[in-house]
Coordinates of C-alpha atoms and ligand atoms in Angstrom, one line a residue:
X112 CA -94.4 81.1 72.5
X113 CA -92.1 78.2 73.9
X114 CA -94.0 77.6 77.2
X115 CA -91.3 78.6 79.2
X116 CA -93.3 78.8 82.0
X117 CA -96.2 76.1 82.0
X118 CA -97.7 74.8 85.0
X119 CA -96.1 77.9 86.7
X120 CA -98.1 80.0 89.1
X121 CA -96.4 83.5 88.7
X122 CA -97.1 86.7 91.4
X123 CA -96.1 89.8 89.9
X124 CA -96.4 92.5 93.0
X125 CA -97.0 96.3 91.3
X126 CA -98.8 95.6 88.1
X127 CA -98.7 98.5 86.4
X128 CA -99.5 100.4 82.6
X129 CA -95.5 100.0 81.4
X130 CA -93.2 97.1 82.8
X131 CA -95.4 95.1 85.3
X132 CA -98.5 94.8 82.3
X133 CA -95.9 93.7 80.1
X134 CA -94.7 90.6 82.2
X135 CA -98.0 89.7 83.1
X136 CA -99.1 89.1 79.5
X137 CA -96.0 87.6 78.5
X138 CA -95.7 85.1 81.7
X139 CA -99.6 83.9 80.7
X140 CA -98.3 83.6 77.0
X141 CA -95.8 81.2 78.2
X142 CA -98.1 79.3 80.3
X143 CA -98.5 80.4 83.9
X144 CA -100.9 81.0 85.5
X145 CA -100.9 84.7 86.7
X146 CA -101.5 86.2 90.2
X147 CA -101.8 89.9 89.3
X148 CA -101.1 92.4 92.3
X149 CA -101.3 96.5 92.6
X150 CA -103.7 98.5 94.3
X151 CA -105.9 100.0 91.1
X152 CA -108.1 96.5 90.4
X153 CA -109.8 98.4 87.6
X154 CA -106.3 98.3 85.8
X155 CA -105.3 94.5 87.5
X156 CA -108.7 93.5 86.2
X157 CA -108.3 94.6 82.6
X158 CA -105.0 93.2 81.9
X159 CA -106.5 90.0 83.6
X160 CA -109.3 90.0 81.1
X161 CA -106.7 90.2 78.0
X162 CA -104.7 86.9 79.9
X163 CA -108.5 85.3 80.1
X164 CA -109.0 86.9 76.2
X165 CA -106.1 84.4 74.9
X166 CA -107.1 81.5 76.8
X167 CA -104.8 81.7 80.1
X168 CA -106.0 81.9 83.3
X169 CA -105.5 84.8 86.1
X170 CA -106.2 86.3 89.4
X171 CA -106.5 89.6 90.8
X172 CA -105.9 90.8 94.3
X173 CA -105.7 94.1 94.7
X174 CA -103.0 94.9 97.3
X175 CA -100.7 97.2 98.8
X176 CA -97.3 96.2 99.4
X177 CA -96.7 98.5 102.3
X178 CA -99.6 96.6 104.4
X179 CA -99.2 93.8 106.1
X180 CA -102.8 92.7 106.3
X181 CA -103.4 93.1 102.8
X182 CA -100.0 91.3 101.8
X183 CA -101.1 88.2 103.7
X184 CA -104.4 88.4 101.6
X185 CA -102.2 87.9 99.1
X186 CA -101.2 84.9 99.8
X187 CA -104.1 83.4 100.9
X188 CA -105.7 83.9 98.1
X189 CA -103.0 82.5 95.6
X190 CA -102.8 79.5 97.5
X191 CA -106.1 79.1 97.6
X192 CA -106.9 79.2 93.7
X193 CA -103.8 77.8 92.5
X194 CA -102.7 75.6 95.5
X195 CA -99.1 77.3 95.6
X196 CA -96.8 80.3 93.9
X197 CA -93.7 79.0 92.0
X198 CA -92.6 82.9 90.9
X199 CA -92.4 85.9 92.4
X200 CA -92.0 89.0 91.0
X201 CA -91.9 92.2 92.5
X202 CA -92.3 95.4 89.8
X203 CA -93.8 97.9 92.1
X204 CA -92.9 102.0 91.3
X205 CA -93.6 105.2 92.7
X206 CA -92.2 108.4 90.4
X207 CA -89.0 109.3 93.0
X208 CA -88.3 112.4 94.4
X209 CA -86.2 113.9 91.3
X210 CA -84.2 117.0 93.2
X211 CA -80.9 116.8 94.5
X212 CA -80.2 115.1 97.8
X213 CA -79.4 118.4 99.5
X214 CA -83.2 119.3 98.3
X215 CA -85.1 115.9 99.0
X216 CA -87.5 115.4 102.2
X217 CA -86.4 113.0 104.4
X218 CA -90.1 112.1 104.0
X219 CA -89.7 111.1 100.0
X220 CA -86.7 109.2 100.7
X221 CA -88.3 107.5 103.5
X222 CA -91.3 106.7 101.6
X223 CA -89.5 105.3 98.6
X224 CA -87.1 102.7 101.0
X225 CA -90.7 101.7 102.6
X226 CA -92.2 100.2 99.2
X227 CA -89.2 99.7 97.1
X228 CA -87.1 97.8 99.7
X229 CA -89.8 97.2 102.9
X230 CA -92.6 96.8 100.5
X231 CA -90.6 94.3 98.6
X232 CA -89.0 92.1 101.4
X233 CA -92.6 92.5 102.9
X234 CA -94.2 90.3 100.0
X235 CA -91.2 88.1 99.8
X236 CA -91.2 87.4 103.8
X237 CA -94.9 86.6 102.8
X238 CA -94.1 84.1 99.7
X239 CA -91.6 82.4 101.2
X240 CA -93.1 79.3 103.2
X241 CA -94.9 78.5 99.5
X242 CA -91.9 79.5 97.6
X243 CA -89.8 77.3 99.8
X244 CA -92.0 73.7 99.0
X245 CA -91.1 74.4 95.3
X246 CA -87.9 75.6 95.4
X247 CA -88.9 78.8 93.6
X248 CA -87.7 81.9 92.2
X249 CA -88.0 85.5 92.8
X250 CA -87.3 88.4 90.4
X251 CA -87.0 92.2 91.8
X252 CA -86.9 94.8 89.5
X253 CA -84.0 97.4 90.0
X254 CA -83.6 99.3 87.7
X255 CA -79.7 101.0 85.7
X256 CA -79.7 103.8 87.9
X257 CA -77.6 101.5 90.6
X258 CA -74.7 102.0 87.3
X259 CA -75.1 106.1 87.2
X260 CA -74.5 108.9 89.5
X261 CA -76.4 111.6 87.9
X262 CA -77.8 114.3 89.8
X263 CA -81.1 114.2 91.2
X264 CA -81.7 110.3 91.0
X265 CA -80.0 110.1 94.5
X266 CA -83.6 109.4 96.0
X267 CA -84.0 106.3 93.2
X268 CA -80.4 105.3 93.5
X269 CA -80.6 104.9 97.4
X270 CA -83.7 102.9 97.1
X271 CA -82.9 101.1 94.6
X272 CA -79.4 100.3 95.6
X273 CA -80.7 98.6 99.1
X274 CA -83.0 96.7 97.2
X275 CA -80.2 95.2 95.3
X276 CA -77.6 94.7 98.1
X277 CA -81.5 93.1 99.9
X278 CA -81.6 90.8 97.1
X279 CA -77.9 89.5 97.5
X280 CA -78.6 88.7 101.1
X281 CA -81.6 87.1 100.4
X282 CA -80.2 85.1 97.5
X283 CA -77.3 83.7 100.1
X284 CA -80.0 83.5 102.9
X285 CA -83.1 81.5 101.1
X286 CA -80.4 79.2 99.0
X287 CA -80.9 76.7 101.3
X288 CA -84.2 76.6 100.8
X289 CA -84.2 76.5 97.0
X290 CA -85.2 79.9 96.2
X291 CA -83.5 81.8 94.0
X292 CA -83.1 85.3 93.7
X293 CA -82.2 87.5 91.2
X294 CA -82.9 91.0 90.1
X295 CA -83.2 92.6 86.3
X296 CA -82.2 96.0 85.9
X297 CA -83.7 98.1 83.2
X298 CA -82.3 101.3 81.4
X299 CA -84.5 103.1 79.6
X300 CA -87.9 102.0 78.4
X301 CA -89.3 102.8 75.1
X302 CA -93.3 103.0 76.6
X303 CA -96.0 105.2 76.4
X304 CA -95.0 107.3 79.1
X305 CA -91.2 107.8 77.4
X306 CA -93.0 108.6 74.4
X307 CA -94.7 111.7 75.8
X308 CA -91.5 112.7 78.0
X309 CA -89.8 112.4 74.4
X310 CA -92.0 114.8 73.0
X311 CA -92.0 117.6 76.1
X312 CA -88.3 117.1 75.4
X313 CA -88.6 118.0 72.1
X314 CA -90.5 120.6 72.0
X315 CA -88.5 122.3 75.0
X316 CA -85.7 122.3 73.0
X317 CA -87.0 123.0 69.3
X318 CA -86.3 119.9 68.2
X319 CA -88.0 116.5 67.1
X320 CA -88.7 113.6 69.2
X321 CA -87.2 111.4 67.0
X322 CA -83.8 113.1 67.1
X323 CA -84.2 112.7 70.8
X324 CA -84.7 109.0 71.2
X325 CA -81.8 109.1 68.4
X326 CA -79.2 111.1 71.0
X327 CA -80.9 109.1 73.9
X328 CA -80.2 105.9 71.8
X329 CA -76.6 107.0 70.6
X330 CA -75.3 106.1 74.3
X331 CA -75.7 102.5 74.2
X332 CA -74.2 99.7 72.1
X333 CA -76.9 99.1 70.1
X334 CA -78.3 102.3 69.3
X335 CA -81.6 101.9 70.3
X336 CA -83.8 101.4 73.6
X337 CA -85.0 98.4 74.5
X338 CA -88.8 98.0 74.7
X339 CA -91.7 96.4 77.7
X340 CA -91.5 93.1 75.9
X341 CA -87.7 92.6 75.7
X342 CA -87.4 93.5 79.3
X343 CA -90.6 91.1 80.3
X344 CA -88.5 88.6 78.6
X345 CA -85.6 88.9 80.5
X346 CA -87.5 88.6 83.4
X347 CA -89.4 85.2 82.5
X348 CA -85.8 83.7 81.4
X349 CA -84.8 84.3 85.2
X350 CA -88.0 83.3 86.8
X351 CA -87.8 80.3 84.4
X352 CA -85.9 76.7 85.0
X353 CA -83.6 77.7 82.1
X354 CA -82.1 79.9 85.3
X355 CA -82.0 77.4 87.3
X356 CA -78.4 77.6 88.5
X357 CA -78.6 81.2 88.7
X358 CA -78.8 83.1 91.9
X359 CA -77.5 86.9 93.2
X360 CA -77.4 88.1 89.6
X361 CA -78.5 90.8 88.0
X362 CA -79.2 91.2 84.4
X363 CA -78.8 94.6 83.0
X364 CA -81.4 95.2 80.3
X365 CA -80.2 98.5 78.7
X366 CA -79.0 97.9 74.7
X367 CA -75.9 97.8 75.9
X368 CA -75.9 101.8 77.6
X369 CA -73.9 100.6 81.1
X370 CA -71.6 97.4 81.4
X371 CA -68.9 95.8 83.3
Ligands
LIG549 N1 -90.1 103.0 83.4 C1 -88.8 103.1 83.3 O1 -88.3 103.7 82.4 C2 -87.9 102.2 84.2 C3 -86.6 102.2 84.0 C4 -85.8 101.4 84.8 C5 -86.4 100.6 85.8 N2 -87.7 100.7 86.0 C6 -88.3 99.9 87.1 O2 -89.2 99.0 86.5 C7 -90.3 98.8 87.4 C8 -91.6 99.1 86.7 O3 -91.7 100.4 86.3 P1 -92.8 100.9 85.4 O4 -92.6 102.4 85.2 O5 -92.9 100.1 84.2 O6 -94.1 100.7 86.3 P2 -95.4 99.9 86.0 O7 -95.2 98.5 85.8 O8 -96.2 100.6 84.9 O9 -96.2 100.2 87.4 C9 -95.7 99.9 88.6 C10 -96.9 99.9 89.5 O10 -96.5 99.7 90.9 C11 -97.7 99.9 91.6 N3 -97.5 100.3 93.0 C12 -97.0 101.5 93.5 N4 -97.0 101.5 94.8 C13 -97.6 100.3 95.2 C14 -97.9 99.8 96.4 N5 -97.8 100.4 97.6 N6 -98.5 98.5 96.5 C15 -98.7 97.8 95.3 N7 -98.4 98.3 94.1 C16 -97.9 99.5 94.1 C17 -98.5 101.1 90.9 O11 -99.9 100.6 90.7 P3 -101.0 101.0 91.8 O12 -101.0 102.5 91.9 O13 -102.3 100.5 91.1 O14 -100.7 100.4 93.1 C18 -97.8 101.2 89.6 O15 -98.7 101.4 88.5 C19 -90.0 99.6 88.6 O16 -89.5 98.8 89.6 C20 -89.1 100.7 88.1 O17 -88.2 101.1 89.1 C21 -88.5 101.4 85.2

């Protein structure tokens, strides 16, 4: 712990089980104080109760980034118990269509642009008059698929690719305010849920899940994939003032599987 982030007031939007728990608890073990956002508060309210547990302090507003009303709320109520919001992160994931294009609803696409990239701009349209009064800093979550072509991500690469080229605009466009933005994009992440794929994998094909993660892992640089916590981390380094020149960017978080 190096208090990276004390006195910090940190939103993360789409606190979830994998990535979005992750950051929470490692923001508060840096020293924010965390605004925890999603629309299960039974889950917000338990990974709340571990920040409380090691002596940080949190709030939980359960919310759904696709509604205005309840985005607003949002605000209010950070304002309201911590006086402003110096971070915003926004994590939030729905499991994309996975067929190819030529078999994907309009619908599913549809619905993925309207959280990942209007859900998104809808909670940073939202932050942005607190943001502004302390110059802050605002971290979406892409994700490596913006690096890859594969079949049947097109749904996930659309989505995700808008949210990137929205998060370049809005770096150039909220500059002048002091607001940074930047995005992190994870590969792989070695969570619970990878775990079990790993193992459906395995037993599909007669062979162990080790050897899976093992020719998963053999693609990147550094032969392994990079866990919740390392990609949290990333995250807090660019929400953090040791980022403080840094704007547009994004930070690939993948061992090393896609680069420049
Ligand atoms: N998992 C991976 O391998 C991976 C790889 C690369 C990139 N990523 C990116 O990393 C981020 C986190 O992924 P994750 O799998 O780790 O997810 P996570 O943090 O476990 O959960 C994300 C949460 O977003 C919330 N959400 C969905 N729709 C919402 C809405 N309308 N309003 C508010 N919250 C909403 C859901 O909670 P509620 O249902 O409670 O609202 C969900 O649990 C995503 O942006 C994803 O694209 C993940």
């Amino acid at each position: 712990m190096t208090g990276l982030l004390d006195d910090k007031v940190v939103v993360v939007s789409g606190v979830g089980p994998a990535l979005g728990r992750a950051v929470c608890l490692r923001a508060a073990a840096e020293g924010a104080e965390v605004v925890l956002a999603a629309r299960t508060q039974s889950r917000l309210d338990e990974i709340a109760a571990q920040i409380r547990d090691a002596g940080g302090q949190a709030l939980t507003v359960a919310t759904d980034i696709t509604d205005d009303a309840a985005v607003a709320a949002l605000v209010e109520r950070t304002v309201a118990e911590f006086g402003r919001a110096d971070v915003l992160v926004n994590n939030a994931f729905s499991v994309p269509s996975m067929k190819p294009l030529g078999r994907t609803d309009f619908e599913q696409i549809s619905s993925s642009l309207d959280l990942t990239v209007l859900g998104t701009l809808r909670v940073i349209k939202a932050f942005t008059p607190t943001l502004s009064e302390v110059q802050g800093a605002i971290v979406n979550i892409n994700s490596m698929v913006i690096r890859h072509s594969e079949p049947r991500y097109g749904s996930y690469k659309i989505a995700k690719s808008a949210l990137l080229a929205m998060s370049q605009t809005l770096a150039t466009e909220l500059g002048g305010a002091g607001i940074r933005v930047n995005s992190v994009a994870p590969g792989y992440i070695w969570d619970d849920q990878l775990k079990w794929y790993f193992g459906q994998v395995a037993e599909k094909y007669g062979i162990t899940a080790e050897q899976v993660y093992e020719q998963t892992a053999a693609r990147s640089d550094l032969k392994r994939l990079p866990e919740p916590d390392e990609i949290a981390d990333s995250v807090l380094f660019l929400a953090s003032d040791m980022a403080r020149a840094i704007t547009g960017h994004t930070l690939d978080v993948n061992c090393g599987e896609y680069h420049d």
